[in-house]
Coordinates of C-alpha atoms in Angstrom, one line a residue:
M294 CA -44.2 -17.2 2.2
K295 CA -42.5 -14.2 0.7
D296 CA -39.1 -15.5 1.6
R297 CA -39.9 -18.9 0.1
L298 CA -41.2 -17.3 -3.1
T299 CA -38.0 -15.1 -3.4
D300 CA -35.8 -18.2 -3.0
A301 CA -37.8 -20.1 -5.5
L302 CA -37.6 -17.3 -8.1
Y303 CA -33.8 -17.1 -7.8
G304 CA -33.6 -20.9 -8.0
L305 CA -35.7 -20.8 -11.2
G306 CA -33.3 -18.1 -12.6
W307 CA -30.2 -20.2 -12.0
S308 CA -31.8 -23.4 -13.3
T309 CA -33.7 -22.0 -16.3
V310 CA -32.0 -18.8 -17.6
K311 CA -28.6 -20.5 -17.8
K312 CA -30.0 -22.9 -20.4
L313 CA -31.3 -20.2 -22.7
P314 CA -29.3 -19.1 -25.8
E315 CA -27.5 -15.9 -25.1
P316 CA -29.6 -13.7 -27.5
V317 CA -32.8 -15.1 -25.9
A318 CA -31.6 -14.3 -22.4
D319 CA -30.6 -10.8 -23.5
R320 CA -34.0 -10.1 -24.9
L321 CA -35.7 -11.6 -21.8
G322 CA -33.6 -9.3 -19.6
R323 CA -34.5 -6.2 -21.6
T324 CA -38.2 -7.1 -21.5
I325 CA -38.2 -7.6 -17.8
A326 CA -36.3 -4.4 -17.3
D327 CA -38.7 -2.3 -19.4
T328 CA -41.7 -3.8 -17.7
V329 CA -40.3 -3.1 -14.2
W330 CA -39.3 0.4 -15.3
K331 CA -42.8 1.2 -16.6
K332 CA -44.4 0.3 -13.3
R333 CA -42.4 3.0 -11.5
G334 CA -41.9 1.0 -8.3
K335 CA -39.8 2.0 -5.3
G336 CA -36.6 0.6 -6.7
V337 CA -36.9 2.6 -10.0
L338 CA -37.9 5.8 -8.2
R339 CA -34.9 5.4 -5.8
L340 CA -32.6 4.8 -8.7
E341 CA -33.8 8.0 -10.4
S342 CA -33.4 9.9 -7.1
N343 CA -29.8 8.6 -6.8
L344 CA -29.0 9.4 -10.5
A345 CA -30.3 12.9 -9.9
R346 CA -27.4 13.5 -7.6
V347 CA -24.9 12.0 -10.1
V348 CA -26.3 14.0 -13.0
P349 CA -27.6 17.2 -11.2
D350 CA -28.3 19.1 -14.4
A351 CA -30.4 16.3 -16.0
T352 CA -33.9 17.1 -17.1
P353 CA -36.8 14.8 -15.9
E354 CA -36.7 13.3 -19.4
R355 CA -33.0 12.6 -19.2
L356 CA -33.4 11.0 -15.8
A357 CA -36.1 8.8 -17.1
E358 CA -33.8 7.7 -20.0
L359 CA -31.0 7.0 -17.5
S360 CA -33.2 5.0 -15.2
K361 CA -34.6 3.0 -18.1
A362 CA -31.0 2.3 -19.3
G363 CA -30.1 1.6 -15.7
M364 CA -32.7 -1.1 -15.3
R365 CA -31.6 -2.7 -18.5
S366 CA -28.0 -2.7 -17.2
Y367 CA -29.2 -4.2 -13.9
L368 CA -31.1 -7.0 -15.7
R369 CA -28.1 -7.6 -17.9
Y370 CA -26.2 -8.2 -14.6
W371 CA -28.8 -10.7 -13.5
M372 CA -29.0 -12.5 -16.9
E373 CA -25.2 -12.8 -17.0
S374 CA -25.0 -14.0 -13.4
F375 CA -27.6 -16.7 -13.9
R376 CA -25.7 -17.9 -16.9
L377 CA -22.1 -17.5 -15.6
P378 CA -21.8 -21.0 -14.1
S379 CA -22.5 -22.5 -17.6
W380 CA -20.0 -20.3 -19.4
S381 CA -16.9 -22.0 -20.7
R382 CA -13.5 -20.8 -19.5
E383 CA -12.8 -19.1 -22.8
R384 CA -16.2 -17.3 -22.6
V385 CA -15.3 -16.0 -19.2
K386 CA -11.7 -15.0 -20.3
N387 CA -13.1 -13.1 -23.3
G388 CA -16.1 -11.6 -21.5
F389 CA -14.1 -8.8 -19.7
D390 CA -11.7 -6.2 -21.0
V391 CA -9.9 -4.3 -18.2
K392 CA -7.6 -1.3 -18.5
D393 CA -4.5 -0.9 -16.3
V394 CA -4.6 -4.4 -15.0
H395 CA -0.9 -4.1 -14.3
H396 CA -1.7 -2.4 -11.0
L397 CA -3.3 -5.7 -9.9
T398 CA -0.7 -8.1 -11.4
E399 CA 2.2 -6.1 -10.1
G400 CA 0.6 -5.9 -6.7
L401 CA 0.1 -9.6 -6.5
A402 CA 3.6 -10.3 -7.7
S403 CA 5.0 -8.1 -4.8
G404 CA 3.6 -10.7 -2.3
K405 CA 2.1 -7.9 -0.1
G406 CA -1.5 -8.8 -0.8
V407 CA -4.1 -6.7 -2.7
V408 CA -7.5 -5.3 -1.7
L409 CA -9.7 -4.6 -4.7
A410 CA -12.6 -2.2 -3.8
L411 CA -15.5 -1.8 -6.2
P412 CA -18.9 0.1 -6.4
H413 CA -22.1 -1.6 -7.6
L414 CA -21.1 -0.9 -11.2
G415 CA -21.5 -3.4 -14.0
N416 CA -21.1 -7.1 -13.0
W417 CA -18.5 -7.6 -10.3
D418 CA -19.3 -11.4 -10.3
L419 CA -18.1 -11.5 -13.9
A420 CA -15.0 -9.5 -13.1
G421 CA -14.3 -11.9 -10.2
A422 CA -14.8 -15.0 -12.5
W423 CA -12.3 -13.4 -14.9
V424 CA -9.8 -13.0 -12.1
T425 CA -10.0 -16.6 -11.0
T426 CA -10.0 -17.8 -14.7
K427 CA -7.8 -15.5 -16.7
L428 CA -5.4 -14.6 -14.0
E429 CA -5.8 -18.0 -12.2
T430 CA -5.9 -16.1 -8.9
P431 CA -8.4 -17.2 -6.2
F432 CA -9.7 -14.5 -3.9
T433 CA -11.8 -13.9 -0.7
T434 CA -14.9 -11.8 -0.5
V435 CA -17.7 -11.0 1.9
A436 CA -21.4 -11.4 1.3
E437 CA -24.4 -10.0 3.2
R438 CA -26.5 -12.6 4.9
L439 CA -29.7 -12.6 2.8
K440 CA -33.1 -13.8 3.8
P441 CA -34.2 -16.5 3.7
E442 CA -31.1 -18.4 4.7
T443 CA -31.5 -20.7 1.7
L444 CA -31.1 -17.8 -0.6
Y445 CA -27.9 -16.8 1.1
D446 CA -26.7 -20.4 0.6
R447 CA -27.5 -20.2 -3.1
F448 CA -25.4 -17.1 -3.5
V449 CA -22.5 -18.6 -1.5
A450 CA -22.6 -21.8 -3.6
Y451 CA -22.9 -19.7 -6.8
R452 CA -19.8 -17.6 -6.0
E453 CA -17.8 -20.5 -4.7
S454 CA -18.5 -22.2 -8.1
L455 CA -16.8 -19.3 -9.7
G456 CA -13.7 -19.8 -7.6
M457 CA -14.3 -17.3 -4.8
E458 CA -14.0 -17.9 -1.0
V459 CA -17.1 -16.3 0.5
L460 CA -17.3 -15.1 4.1
P461 CA -20.5 -13.9 5.8
H462 CA -20.7 -10.1 6.5
T463 CA -22.1 -10.7 10.0
G464 CA -20.5 -12.7 12.8
G465 CA -17.4 -10.6 13.5
S466 CA -14.8 -13.0 12.1
A467 CA -14.6 -11.9 8.5
F468 CA -12.1 -9.0 9.1
G469 CA -9.6 -11.3 10.8
T470 CA -9.8 -13.9 8.0
L471 CA -9.4 -11.2 5.3
A472 CA -6.3 -9.9 7.1
R473 CA -4.8 -13.3 7.3
R474 CA -5.4 -13.9 3.5
L475 CA -3.7 -10.5 2.8
R476 CA -0.7 -11.1 5.0
A477 CA -0.2 -14.4 3.1
G478 CA 0.0 -12.4 -0.1
G479 CA -3.6 -13.1 -1.2
L480 CA -6.3 -11.1 -2.9
V481 CA -9.4 -9.7 -1.3
C482 CA -12.3 -8.2 -3.3
L483 CA -15.0 -6.0 -1.6
V484 CA -18.0 -4.2 -2.9
S485 CA -17.5 -0.9 -1.0
D486 CA -19.9 1.9 -2.0
R487 CA -22.6 1.2 0.5
D488 CA -22.1 0.8 4.3
L489 CA -24.0 -2.1 5.8
S490 CA -22.9 -1.6 9.4
A491 CA -24.1 2.0 10.0
S492 CA -20.7 2.6 11.4
G493 CA -18.8 3.4 8.3
V494 CA -16.8 6.4 7.2
E495 CA -18.5 9.6 6.1
V496 CA -17.4 10.8 2.7
K497 CA -18.3 13.6 0.3
F498 CA -19.9 11.9 -2.7
F499 CA -21.4 13.9 -5.6
G500 CA -21.7 16.9 -3.4
D501 CA -23.3 15.4 -0.3
T502 CA -22.4 13.2 2.6
A503 CA -22.7 9.4 2.3
R504 CA -21.2 6.6 4.5
M505 CA -18.9 4.0 3.1
P506 CA -17.3 1.0 4.7
A507 CA -14.0 1.4 6.5
G508 CA -12.9 -2.1 5.9
P509 CA -10.8 -1.7 2.7
A510 CA -8.7 1.2 4.2
M511 CA -8.3 -0.6 7.5
L512 CA -7.2 -3.8 5.9
A513 CA -4.6 -2.0 3.8
Q514 CA -3.3 -0.2 6.9
Q515 CA -3.1 -3.2 9.1
T516 CA -1.6 -5.6 6.6
G517 CA 0.5 -3.5 4.2
A518 CA -1.6 -4.7 1.3
L519 CA -2.2 -2.6 -1.8
L520 CA -5.6 -0.9 -2.0
L521 CA -6.9 -0.6 -5.6
P522 CA -10.2 0.9 -6.7
V523 CA -11.9 -0.8 -9.7
T524 CA -14.7 0.5 -11.8
L525 CA -16.8 -1.4 -14.4
W526 CA -19.1 -0.6 -17.2
Y527 CA -21.0 -1.9 -20.2
D528 CA -21.0 -0.7 -23.8
D529 CA -23.0 -2.0 -26.8
S530 CA -20.8 -5.1 -27.1
P531 CA -21.1 -8.4 -25.2
V532 CA -17.8 -7.7 -23.4
M533 CA -17.9 -5.8 -20.1
K534 CA -15.2 -3.1 -19.6
G535 CA -13.3 -2.1 -16.6
R536 CA -10.4 -0.1 -15.1
V537 CA -8.0 -0.8 -12.2
H538 CA -7.2 2.6 -10.7
P539 CA -3.9 3.6 -9.2
P540 CA -3.2 2.5 -5.7
I541 CA -4.4 4.5 -2.7
D542 CA -1.5 5.1 -0.4
V543 CA -1.7 5.0 3.4
P544 CA -1.1 8.6 4.6
E545 CA 2.2 9.1 6.4
T546 CA 0.7 11.1 9.3
G547 CA -2.4 11.0 11.3
T548 CA -4.3 8.7 13.6
K549 CA -5.7 5.4 12.4
A550 CA -9.1 7.0 12.1
E551 CA -7.8 10.0 10.2
K552 CA -5.9 7.8 7.8
T553 CA -9.0 5.6 7.3
S554 CA -11.0 8.7 6.5
V555 CA -8.6 10.0 4.0
M556 CA -8.3 6.7 2.2
T557 CA -12.0 6.0 2.1
Q558 CA -12.6 9.5 0.6
A559 CA -10.0 8.7 -2.1
L560 CA -12.0 5.4 -2.8
A561 CA -15.2 7.4 -3.0
D562 CA -13.6 9.9 -5.4
A563 CA -12.4 7.0 -7.7
F564 CA -15.9 5.4 -7.6
A565 CA -17.4 8.8 -8.4
T566 CA -15.2 9.1 -11.5
G567 CA -16.4 5.7 -12.8
I568 CA -20.1 6.3 -11.9
A569 CA -20.1 9.8 -13.5
D570 CA -18.7 8.3 -16.7
H571 CA -21.3 5.5 -16.8
P572 CA -24.2 6.4 -14.5
E573 CA -26.6 4.0 -16.2
D574 CA -24.4 1.1 -15.0
W575 CA -24.5 2.0 -11.3
H576 CA -27.0 -0.4 -9.8
M577 CA -27.9 1.5 -6.6
L578 CA -31.6 1.0 -6.0
Q579 CA -31.3 1.8 -2.2
R580 CA -30.9 4.9 -0.1
L581 CA -27.2 5.9 0.1
W582 CA -26.8 9.5 1.2
L583 CA -27.3 10.4 4.8
A584 CA -29.9 13.0 3.9
D585 CA -32.0 10.2 2.4
L586 CA -31.6 7.6 5.1
E587 CA -34.7 6.8 7.1
P588 CA -35.7 3.6 8.9
R589 CA -37.6 1.8 6.1
P590 CA -38.1 -2.0 6.8
D591 CA -39.8 -2.3 3.4
E592 CA -36.6 -1.5 1.6
A593 CA -34.6 -4.5 2.9
R594 CA -32.5 -5.4 -0.1
P595 CA -35.1 -6.9 -2.4
E596 CA -32.5 -7.4 -5.1
G597 CA -30.4 -9.8 -3.1
R598 CA -27.1 -8.4 -4.4
S599 CA -24.1 -7.8 -2.2

């Protein structure tokens, strides 16, 4: 029953919210965000706990302000995502302003393939739609298999409608497909600040140990593709902002595991730069640091984002 209700609510969002005028959708998102924030549920408390690591000198009042702004940012993501399929091509092209995009365009022009790695900052779906629309470049990504299966199917159909090729995270064949796309000079985009396999790479992140996926670094090593971190953020305008960071090079020495560790740490450092600058736009409502991780079946990705 819970799975059916979740699926129905997401279906209602995509069918109804996308029809609302943009100012109305914005107000609705802020209202929902403020209501959820006031209830102080598990997601909000976890967000505050995570933000306390990002801004260690923040007072309780400052953390409360950040978590409230964080929930508003999170709901902005959802309102935009529900409406994205109805946006015109011009609206998508003008909805994202990215710095240093030359790292991406030059990498694609080289024909070696590019891996874009992002944290859960801002709206990566909008950034992806901008890539397929403004740059006219299709790409391949990976999505977690959500429950119920019908909800996963909705997310796949939604992202495919934006021009993305979507592979399931589970099943074991995604890595090989991604490698083939890169060897053909293609683009791969991966959200990479949270390990879903429990076999990722340990990194130092805001002063403590977290685990992040090895995939981006391994793909770059095995295919010769360029590995580019990307960070996103919102400001007071309707246009999301972003930055493509300089490429992360494959170390010249070391074992494959050692090279992967060095590259993943460099990714984590780039992510930390963007998150520290815009902590309210980091939508991390789950446990991330190893010190916080405990088996908690009740925290099984209620937000449906991957």
